[in-house]
mmCIF file of C-alpha atoms in Angstrom:
data_model
loop_
_atom_site.group_PDB
_atom_site.id
_atom_site.type_symbol
_atom_site.label_atom_id
_atom_site.label_comp_id
_atom_site.label_asym_id
_atom_site.label_seq_id
_atom_site.Cartn_x
_atom_site.Cartn_y
_atom_site.Cartn_z
ATOM 1 C CA UNK A 68 18.904 -17.753 5.517
ATOM 2 C CA UNK A 69 22.052 -16.467 7.172
ATOM 3 C CA UNK A 70 22.099 -12.748 8.056
ATOM 4 C CA UNK A 71 24.910 -12.137 5.549
ATOM 5 C CA UNK A 72 23.007 -13.825 2.719
ATOM 6 C CA UNK A 73 21.842 -12.024 -0.385
ATOM 7 C CA UNK A 74 18.730 -12.330 -2.497
ATOM 8 C CA UNK A 75 19.114 -14.538 -5.574
ATOM 9 C CA UNK A 76 16.899 -15.058 -8.616
ATOM 10 C CA UNK A 77 15.789 -18.330 -7.018
ATOM 11 C CA UNK A 78 13.916 -16.329 -4.403
ATOM 12 C CA UNK A 79 11.593 -15.045 -7.124
ATOM 13 C CA UNK A 80 11.114 -18.396 -8.874
ATOM 14 C CA UNK A 81 7.963 -19.462 -7.072
ATOM 15 C CA UNK A 82 9.712 -22.635 -5.896
ATOM 16 C CA UNK A 83 11.130 -23.740 -2.566
ATOM 17 C CA UNK A 84 13.472 -20.745 -2.271
ATOM 18 C CA UNK A 85 10.474 -18.410 -2.659
ATOM 19 C CA UNK A 86 8.466 -20.377 -0.120
ATOM 20 C CA UNK A 87 11.351 -20.300 2.356
ATOM 21 C CA UNK A 88 11.688 -16.518 1.921
ATOM 22 C CA UNK A 89 7.981 -16.047 2.553
ATOM 23 C CA UNK A 90 7.761 -18.366 5.546
ATOM 24 C CA UNK A 91 11.170 -17.579 7.012
ATOM 25 C CA UNK A 92 11.099 -13.790 6.676
ATOM 26 C CA UNK A 93 7.780 -12.237 5.659
ATOM 27 C CA UNK A 94 5.539 -14.354 7.886
ATOM 28 C CA UNK A 95 8.030 -13.964 10.734
ATOM 29 C CA UNK A 96 6.998 -10.296 10.967
ATOM 30 C CA UNK A 97 3.670 -9.992 9.095
ATOM 31 C CA UNK A 98 1.202 -11.981 11.167
ATOM 32 C CA UNK A 99 -2.235 -11.064 9.790
ATOM 33 C CA UNK A 100 -4.358 -14.279 9.481
ATOM 34 C CA UNK A 101 -5.459 -13.406 5.925
ATOM 35 C CA UNK A 102 -1.840 -13.090 4.831
ATOM 36 C CA UNK A 103 -0.772 -16.307 6.550
ATOM 37 C CA UNK A 104 -3.373 -18.206 4.524
ATOM 38 C CA UNK A 105 -1.164 -17.471 1.477
ATOM 39 C CA UNK A 106 -4.132 -17.187 -0.855
ATOM 40 C CA UNK A 107 -3.871 -15.111 -4.032
ATOM 41 C CA UNK A 108 -6.626 -12.806 -2.726
ATOM 42 C CA UNK A 109 -7.641 -11.718 0.778
ATOM 43 C CA UNK A 110 -11.314 -11.638 1.774
ATOM 44 C CA UNK A 111 -12.023 -8.643 3.997
ATOM 45 C CA UNK A 112 -15.619 -9.101 5.102
ATOM 46 C CA UNK A 113 -18.583 -6.753 4.782
ATOM 47 C CA UNK A 114 -18.517 -3.020 5.508
ATOM 48 C CA UNK A 115 -21.048 -0.208 5.214
ATOM 49 C CA UNK A 116 -19.911 2.849 3.313
ATOM 50 C CA UNK A 117 -18.160 3.970 0.148
ATOM 51 C CA UNK A 118 -15.037 2.041 -0.809
ATOM 52 C CA UNK A 119 -11.791 4.001 -1.100
ATOM 53 C CA UNK A 120 -8.927 2.465 -3.078
ATOM 54 C CA UNK A 121 -5.378 3.762 -3.545
ATOM 55 C CA UNK A 122 -1.996 2.494 -4.691
ATOM 56 C CA UNK A 123 1.509 3.949 -4.622
ATOM 57 C CA UNK A 124 5.082 2.894 -5.388
ATOM 58 C CA UNK A 125 8.206 3.823 -3.439
ATOM 59 C CA UNK A 126 11.725 4.158 -4.861
ATOM 60 C CA UNK A 127 13.295 6.360 -2.201
ATOM 61 C CA UNK A 128 17.077 6.733 -2.052
ATOM 62 C CA UNK A 129 18.517 6.136 0.492
ATOM 63 C CA UNK A 130 16.375 3.216 1.670
ATOM 64 C CA UNK A 131 17.123 4.074 5.321
ATOM 65 C CA UNK A 132 17.092 7.638 6.627
ATOM 66 C CA UNK A 133 16.696 9.467 9.949
ATOM 67 C CA UNK A 134 13.115 9.037 11.086
ATOM 68 C CA UNK A 135 12.208 6.090 8.863
ATOM 69 C CA UNK A 136 12.900 3.892 5.858
ATOM 70 C CA UNK A 137 11.236 2.763 2.648
ATOM 71 C CA UNK A 138 9.112 0.245 4.577
ATOM 72 C CA UNK A 139 7.461 2.595 7.064
ATOM 73 C CA UNK A 140 7.201 5.248 4.351
ATOM 74 C CA UNK A 141 5.214 2.891 2.111
ATOM 75 C CA UNK A 142 2.777 1.958 4.878
ATOM 76 C CA UNK A 143 2.241 5.541 6.029
ATOM 77 C CA UNK A 144 1.985 6.947 2.510
ATOM 78 C CA UNK A 145 -0.830 4.664 1.397
ATOM 79 C CA UNK A 146 -2.724 5.053 4.679
ATOM 80 C CA UNK A 147 -2.504 8.816 4.246
ATOM 81 C CA UNK A 148 -3.746 8.710 0.650
ATOM 82 C CA UNK A 149 -6.884 6.970 1.884
ATOM 83 C CA UNK A 150 -7.256 9.367 4.811
ATOM 84 C CA UNK A 151 -7.085 12.397 2.524
ATOM 85 C CA UNK A 152 -10.452 11.378 1.044
ATOM 86 C CA UNK A 153 -11.882 10.953 4.524
ATOM 87 C CA UNK A 154 -11.653 7.140 4.462
ATOM 88 C CA UNK A 155 -10.837 4.811 7.338
ATOM 89 C CA UNK A 156 -8.056 2.455 6.174
ATOM 90 C CA UNK A 157 -8.979 -1.231 6.401
ATOM 91 C CA UNK A 158 -6.124 -3.178 4.840
ATOM 92 C CA UNK A 159 -2.957 -2.922 2.768
ATOM 93 C CA UNK A 160 -1.144 -5.024 0.215
ATOM 94 C CA UNK A 161 2.638 -5.167 -0.030
ATOM 95 C CA UNK A 162 4.473 -5.922 -3.269
ATOM 96 C CA UNK A 163 8.272 -5.997 -3.542
ATOM 97 C CA UNK A 164 10.544 -5.890 -6.570
ATOM 98 C CA UNK A 165 13.970 -6.927 -5.300
ATOM 99 C CA UNK A 166 17.211 -6.734 -7.231
ATOM 100 C CA UNK A 167 19.370 -9.844 -7.291
ATOM 101 C CA UNK A 168 22.178 -9.431 -4.771
ATOM 102 C CA UNK A 169 20.163 -7.297 -2.351
ATOM 103 C CA UNK A 170 21.193 -7.841 1.257
ATOM 104 C CA UNK A 171 19.005 -10.242 3.214
ATOM 105 C CA UNK A 172 19.778 -8.289 6.393
ATOM 106 C CA UNK A 173 18.528 -5.069 4.799
ATOM 107 C CA UNK A 174 15.392 -6.807 3.541
ATOM 108 C CA UNK A 175 14.671 -8.183 7.008
ATOM 109 C CA UNK A 176 15.155 -4.742 8.523
ATOM 110 C CA UNK A 177 12.667 -3.259 6.051
ATOM 111 C CA UNK A 178 10.051 -5.979 6.567
ATOM 112 C CA UNK A 179 10.355 -5.551 10.332
ATOM 113 C CA UNK A 180 9.758 -1.825 9.831
ATOM 114 C CA UNK A 181 6.704 -2.526 7.655
ATOM 115 C CA UNK A 182 5.331 -4.771 10.393
ATOM 116 C CA UNK A 183 5.863 -2.149 13.113
ATOM 117 C CA UNK A 184 4.304 0.632 11.053
ATOM 118 C CA UNK A 185 1.332 -1.550 10.154
ATOM 119 C CA UNK A 186 0.779 -2.672 13.741
ATOM 120 C CA UNK A 187 1.120 0.834 15.190
ATOM 121 C CA UNK A 188 -1.352 2.189 12.638
ATOM 122 C CA UNK A 189 -3.782 -0.684 13.199
ATOM 123 C CA UNK A 190 -3.950 -1.411 9.464
ATOM 124 C CA UNK A 191 -2.921 -4.944 8.510
ATOM 125 C CA UNK A 192 -0.952 -6.184 5.518
ATOM 126 C CA UNK A 193 -3.368 -8.819 4.157
ATOM 127 C CA UNK A 194 -1.852 -9.807 0.815
ATOM 128 C CA UNK A 195 1.350 -9.331 -1.132
ATOM 129 C CA UNK A 196 3.748 -10.351 -3.872
ATOM 130 C CA UNK A 197 7.505 -10.695 -4.379
ATOM 131 C CA UNK A 198 9.500 -10.524 -7.591
ATOM 132 C CA UNK A 199 13.276 -10.765 -8.006
ATOM 133 C CA UNK A 200 14.896 -9.185 -11.079
ATOM 134 C CA UNK A 201 18.453 -9.676 -12.397
ATOM 135 C CA UNK A 202 21.229 -7.493 -11.035
ATOM 136 C CA UNK A 203 21.274 -4.119 -12.764
ATOM 137 C CA UNK A 204 17.552 -4.211 -13.588
ATOM 138 C CA UNK A 205 16.431 -2.344 -10.453
ATOM 139 C CA UNK A 206 17.870 -0.073 -7.791
ATOM 140 C CA UNK A 207 18.023 -2.437 -4.859
ATOM 141 C CA UNK A 208 14.378 -2.501 -3.834
ATOM 142 C CA UNK A 209 11.103 -1.067 -5.104
ATOM 143 C CA UNK A 210 7.978 -1.242 -2.941
ATOM 144 C CA UNK A 211 4.332 -0.974 -3.959
ATOM 145 C CA UNK A 212 1.512 -0.712 -1.446
ATOM 146 C CA UNK A 213 -2.198 -0.676 -2.169
ATOM 147 C CA UNK A 214 -4.817 0.294 0.384
ATOM 148 C CA UNK A 215 -8.543 -0.194 0.783
ATOM 149 C CA UNK A 216 -10.647 1.944 3.102
ATOM 150 C CA UNK A 217 -14.225 2.872 3.894
ATOM 151 C CA UNK A 218 -15.776 6.327 4.015
ATOM 152 C CA UNK A 219 -18.805 5.948 6.255
ATOM 153 C CA UNK A 220 -19.831 9.621 5.949
ATOM 154 C CA UNK A 221 -21.516 11.121 2.870
ATOM 155 C CA UNK A 222 -19.500 14.324 2.740
ATOM 156 C CA UNK A 223 -17.349 14.614 -0.401
ATOM 157 C CA UNK A 224 -13.834 15.684 0.573
ATOM 158 C CA UNK A 225 -11.934 16.577 -2.577
ATOM 159 C CA UNK A 226 -9.358 18.940 -4.055
ATOM 160 C CA UNK A 227 -12.235 20.422 -6.053
ATOM 161 C CA UNK A 228 -14.151 21.580 -2.972
ATOM 162 C CA UNK A 229 -12.209 24.646 -1.739
ATOM 163 C CA UNK A 230 -14.531 27.650 -1.464
ATOM 164 C CA UNK A 231 -13.895 31.411 -1.223
ATOM 165 C CA UNK A 232 -13.696 32.354 2.436
ATOM 166 C CA UNK A 233 -12.248 29.021 3.536
ATOM 167 C CA UNK A 234 -9.275 28.876 5.878
ATOM 168 C CA UNK A 235 -6.069 26.982 5.033
ATOM 169 C CA UNK A 236 -4.440 24.990 7.838
ATOM 170 C CA UNK A 237 -1.254 22.912 7.735
ATOM 171 C CA UNK A 238 -1.036 20.170 10.364
ATOM 172 C CA UNK A 239 2.633 20.686 11.215
ATOM 173 C CA UNK A 240 6.126 21.773 10.243
ATOM 174 C CA UNK A 241 7.168 21.816 6.586
ATOM 175 C CA UNK A 242 9.965 20.180 4.555
ATOM 176 C CA UNK A 243 11.251 17.796 7.263
ATOM 177 C CA UNK A 244 11.177 14.746 4.994
ATOM 178 C CA UNK A 245 12.395 16.482 1.857
ATOM 179 C CA UNK A 246 15.452 18.086 3.424
ATOM 180 C CA UNK A 247 16.345 14.829 5.202
ATOM 181 C CA UNK A 248 16.374 12.863 1.940
ATOM 182 C CA UNK A 249 18.018 15.526 -0.231
ATOM 183 C CA UNK A 250 20.813 16.227 2.231
ATOM 184 C CA UNK A 251 21.616 12.494 2.322
ATOM 185 C CA UNK A 252 21.547 12.310 -1.477
ATOM 186 C CA UNK A 253 23.930 15.261 -1.643
ATOM 187 C CA UNK A 254 26.216 13.655 0.949
ATOM 188 C CA UNK A 255 25.900 16.616 3.285
ATOM 189 C CA UNK A 256 25.827 16.151 7.055
ATOM 190 C CA UNK A 257 23.785 19.105 8.248
ATOM 191 C CA UNK A 258 23.536 17.884 11.831
ATOM 192 C CA UNK A 259 20.822 19.078 14.192
ATOM 193 C CA UNK A 260 17.597 17.226 14.904
ATOM 194 C CA UNK A 261 16.461 16.950 11.285
ATOM 195 C CA UNK A 262 14.608 13.774 10.406
ATOM 196 C CA UNK A 263 11.726 12.603 8.242
ATOM 197 C CA UNK A 264 8.203 13.368 9.429
ATOM 198 C CA UNK A 265 6.756 10.112 8.047
ATOM 199 C CA UNK A 266 3.707 9.112 10.088
ATOM 200 C CA UNK A 267 0.104 7.970 9.532
ATOM 201 C CA UNK A 268 -2.591 10.643 9.605
ATOM 202 C CA UNK A 269 -5.781 8.573 9.652
ATOM 203 C CA UNK A 270 -6.392 9.060 13.363
ATOM 204 C CA UNK A 271 -6.046 12.831 13.057
ATOM 205 C CA UNK A 272 -8.443 12.856 10.096
ATOM 206 C CA UNK A 273 -10.846 10.565 11.918
ATOM 207 C CA UNK A 274 -10.997 12.962 14.852
ATOM 208 C CA UNK A 275 -11.652 15.883 12.491
ATOM 209 C CA UNK A 276 -14.491 14.151 10.704
ATOM 210 C CA UNK A 277 -16.039 12.877 13.904
ATOM 211 C CA UNK A 278 -16.234 16.480 15.137
ATOM 212 C CA UNK A 279 -18.030 17.783 12.019
ATOM 213 C CA UNK A 280 -17.235 16.370 8.571
ATOM 214 C CA UNK A 281 -19.213 19.100 6.808
ATOM 215 C CA UNK A 282 -16.702 21.776 7.903
ATOM 216 C CA UNK A 283 -13.826 20.061 6.081
ATOM 217 C CA UNK A 284 -13.775 20.710 2.339
ATOM 218 C CA UNK A 285 -10.265 19.608 1.256
ATOM 219 C CA UNK A 286 -7.640 17.299 2.730
ATOM 220 C CA UNK A 287 -4.350 16.771 0.918
ATOM 221 C CA UNK A 288 -0.890 15.614 1.993
ATOM 222 C CA UNK A 289 1.787 17.823 0.398
ATOM 223 C CA UNK A 290 4.246 15.112 -0.616
ATOM 224 C CA UNK A 291 6.233 15.469 -3.869
ATOM 225 C CA UNK A 292 6.268 19.110 -4.911
ATOM 226 C CA UNK A 293 5.647 20.257 -1.355
ATOM 227 C CA UNK A 294 3.155 22.775 -0.013
ATOM 228 C CA UNK A 295 3.406 25.226 -2.916
ATOM 229 C CA UNK A 296 2.745 22.696 -5.680
ATOM 230 C CA UNK A 297 -0.083 21.035 -3.758
ATOM 231 C CA UNK A 298 -1.825 24.365 -3.140
ATOM 232 C CA UNK A 299 -1.503 25.148 -6.867
ATOM 233 C CA UNK A 300 -3.176 21.829 -7.676
ATOM 234 C CA UNK A 301 -6.035 22.603 -5.285
ATOM 235 C CA UNK A 302 -6.444 26.167 -6.569
ATOM 236 C CA UNK A 303 -6.687 24.889 -10.147
ATOM 237 C CA UNK A 304 -9.051 22.026 -9.309
ATOM 238 C CA UNK A 305 -11.371 24.293 -7.284
ATOM 239 C CA UNK A 306 -10.945 27.331 -9.564
ATOM 240 C CA UNK A 307 -10.124 29.597 -6.624
ATOM 241 C CA UNK A 308 -7.355 31.885 -5.444
ATOM 242 C CA UNK A 309 -5.270 30.915 -2.393
ATOM 243 C CA UNK A 310 -3.149 33.353 -0.379
ATOM 244 C CA UNK A 311 -0.788 32.272 2.415
ATOM 245 C CA UNK A 312 1.455 34.274 4.759
ATOM 246 C CA UNK A 313 5.146 33.583 5.269
ATOM 247 C CA UNK A 314 5.045 34.609 8.941
ATOM 248 C CA UNK A 315 2.472 31.889 9.631
ATOM 249 C CA UNK A 316 4.387 28.984 8.051
ATOM 250 C CA UNK A 317 5.697 26.458 10.622
ATOM 251 C CA UNK A 318 9.266 25.618 9.579
ATOM 252 C CA UNK A 319 11.841 24.345 12.051
ATOM 253 C CA UNK A 320 14.884 26.590 12.417
ATOM 254 C CA UNK A 321 17.230 23.705 11.622
ATOM 255 C CA UNK A 322 15.288 22.891 8.458
ATOM 256 C CA UNK A 323 15.284 26.519 7.349
ATOM 257 C CA UNK A 324 19.057 26.722 7.914
ATOM 258 C CA UNK A 325 19.661 23.479 6.016
ATOM 259 C CA UNK A 326 17.559 24.682 3.077
ATOM 260 C CA UNK A 327 19.589 27.890 2.931
ATOM 261 C CA UNK A 328 22.843 25.896 3.007
ATOM 262 C CA UNK A 329 21.805 23.650 0.113
ATOM 263 C CA UNK A 330 19.872 26.310 -1.787
ATOM 264 C CA UNK A 331 16.387 24.790 -1.599
ATOM 265 C CA UNK A 332 12.971 26.343 -1.009
ATOM 266 C CA UNK A 333 11.161 24.508 1.836
ATOM 267 C CA UNK A 334 7.801 25.260 0.217
ATOM 268 C CA UNK A 335 8.689 22.837 -2.578
ATOM 269 C CA UNK A 336 10.092 19.982 -0.492
ATOM 270 C CA UNK A 337 8.188 16.799 0.299
ATOM 271 C CA UNK A 338 6.303 16.164 3.530
ATOM 272 C CA UNK A 339 5.275 12.624 4.501
ATOM 273 C CA UNK A 340 3.378 13.168 7.722
ATOM 274 C CA UNK A 341 1.509 16.451 7.293
ATOM 275 C CA UNK A 342 -1.764 17.435 5.684
ATOM 276 C CA UNK A 343 -3.385 20.556 4.315
ATOM 277 C CA UNK A 344 -6.854 21.159 5.735
ATOM 278 C CA UNK A 345 -9.086 23.606 3.905
ATOM 279 C CA UNK A 346 -12.182 24.222 5.951
ATOM 280 C CA UNK A 347 -15.083 26.537 6.601
ATOM 281 C CA UNK A 348 -13.722 29.769 8.088
ATOM 282 C CA UNK A 349 -16.332 29.803 10.862
ATOM 283 C CA UNK A 350 -15.029 26.499 12.221
ATOM 284 C CA UNK A 351 -11.349 27.088 11.503
ATOM 285 C CA UNK A 352 -10.240 28.028 15.010
ATOM 286 C CA UNK A 353 -11.981 25.011 16.562
ATOM 287 C CA UNK A 354 -10.456 22.723 13.928
ATOM 288 C CA UNK A 355 -6.993 24.205 14.519
ATOM 289 C CA UNK A 356 -7.230 23.610 18.267
ATOM 290 C CA UNK A 357 -8.500 20.060 17.746
ATOM 291 C CA UNK A 358 -5.578 19.278 15.406
ATOM 292 C CA UNK A 359 -3.072 20.742 17.872
ATOM 293 C CA UNK A 360 -4.389 18.408 20.583
ATOM 294 C CA UNK A 361 -3.458 15.399 18.442
ATOM 295 C CA UNK A 362 0.161 14.154 18.632
ATOM 296 C CA UNK A 363 0.362 14.281 14.821
ATOM 297 C CA UNK A 364 -0.709 17.928 14.742
ATOM 298 C CA UNK A 365 0.866 19.708 17.700
ATOM 299 C CA UNK A 366 2.656 22.198 15.402
ATOM 300 C CA UNK A 367 -0.395 22.956 13.254
ATOM 301 C CA UNK A 368 -0.924 26.503 12.001
ATOM 302 C CA UNK A 369 -3.508 28.517 10.119
ATOM 303 C CA UNK A 370 -1.488 29.798 7.161
ATOM 304 C CA UNK A 371 -3.919 31.499 4.786
ATOM 305 C CA UNK A 372 -7.271 31.809 3.111
ATOM 306 C CA UNK A 373 -9.126 30.980 -0.073
ATOM 307 C CA UNK A 374 -10.330 33.920 -2.161
ATOM 308 C CA UNK A 375 -12.318 34.795 -5.255
ATOM 309 C CA UNK A 376 -9.452 36.327 -7.225
ATOM 310 C CA UNK A 377 -7.755 34.892 -10.288
ATOM 311 C CA UNK A 378 -8.603 31.188 -10.425
ATOM 312 C CA UNK A 379 -5.626 28.887 -9.938
ATOM 313 C CA UNK A 380 -3.409 31.586 -8.454
ATOM 314 C CA UNK A 381 -1.434 30.938 -5.242
ATOM 315 C CA UNK A 382 0.454 33.792 -3.604
ATOM 316 C CA UNK A 383 2.678 34.244 -0.586
ATOM 317 C CA UNK A 384 2.744 37.442 1.469
ATOM 318 C CA UNK A 385 6.372 37.814 2.544
ATOM 319 C CA UNK A 386 7.640 38.945 5.936
ATOM 320 C CA UNK A 387 8.438 42.390 4.558
ATOM 321 C CA UNK A 388 4.956 42.823 3.116
ATOM 322 C CA UNK A 389 5.650 41.949 -0.498
ATOM 323 C CA UNK A 390 3.814 39.376 -2.574
ATOM 324 C CA UNK A 391 5.337 36.356 -4.292
ATOM 325 C CA UNK A 392 3.549 34.177 -6.830
ATOM 326 C CA UNK A 393 3.919 30.453 -6.126
ATOM 327 C CA UNK A 394 4.121 28.362 -9.283
ATOM 328 C CA UNK A 395 3.861 24.559 -9.355
ATOM 329 C CA UNK A 396 7.127 22.660 -9.429
ATOM 330 C CA UNK A 397 7.969 21.574 -12.983
ATOM 331 C CA UNK A 398 10.860 19.199 -12.227
ATOM 332 C CA UNK A 399 13.210 17.954 -9.550
ATOM 333 C CA UNK A 400 14.089 20.669 -6.955
ATOM 334 C CA UNK A 401 17.840 20.760 -7.533
ATOM 335 C CA UNK A 402 20.182 22.582 -5.158
ATOM 336 C CA UNK A 403 21.290 26.042 -6.222
ATOM 337 C CA UNK A 404 24.981 25.943 -7.286
ATOM 338 C CA UNK A 405 25.768 29.640 -7.737
#
């Protein structure tokens, strides 16, 4: 296809146009042998351990943003969902729903990004699917990725496992992805070095679990709803109280300024390359230092503790010594207008 071509319904027909799209674009970048076999199912081999399985769909707008795009986001997001249960990602699927008229050049750019993200993470795309829908029936491009992983350890890492006395660690700065996307949606150029934090976290998690898996009770990536909503989910699932301190929260100055400009709370904005680690307090300092030695966790901070107070309650101690109750997000975090 020519670079200025667009996707037509023929490309989703299953005929020659579909085959040419697969061979001329997808297999140009996605080189895993299982995928190149073009079977309806990939055979992965034999592995020892518990199977982890996750799927997610991506409808981000805009498709391209500072720090990433819908392709790398989809790869990283599914890898991270597996990692948050302590699993080592083995393979991914990639399914695309493309709107008729979508730019071939944009599709190639996204597939190239998927290939780079997959290769850098060491997790192959082994199977996939493509559908084309009539113009007006989608919003350009929707992406679904499914991941399979293996948890070779027997320790159950879950949102239900936070215990009174545990420490709460965040692996890096907050709200980078959320403010990047929302400022673009609002058409606001806030300048600075703000960009998405999308990145895979499986190597960071692997290093944690190799050190001592029993110290880690909860892993969770605070994506939609941000840190505050995710902590509320954990507090409810574990029936504990969580208290964090504002002074300890790692938020870039440029992000904080941008949130103030738009009227958004960074605690409720999405993160795509950070994780919450709730761990045994006795090992917290060692875990924090280990995370900071990893490139994905150099800005990690210990931000609070788990307590025995009112179950499901999450509170923030402010810089002036007050206390603020953090409720889960109930809808889209819209900018303040007055």
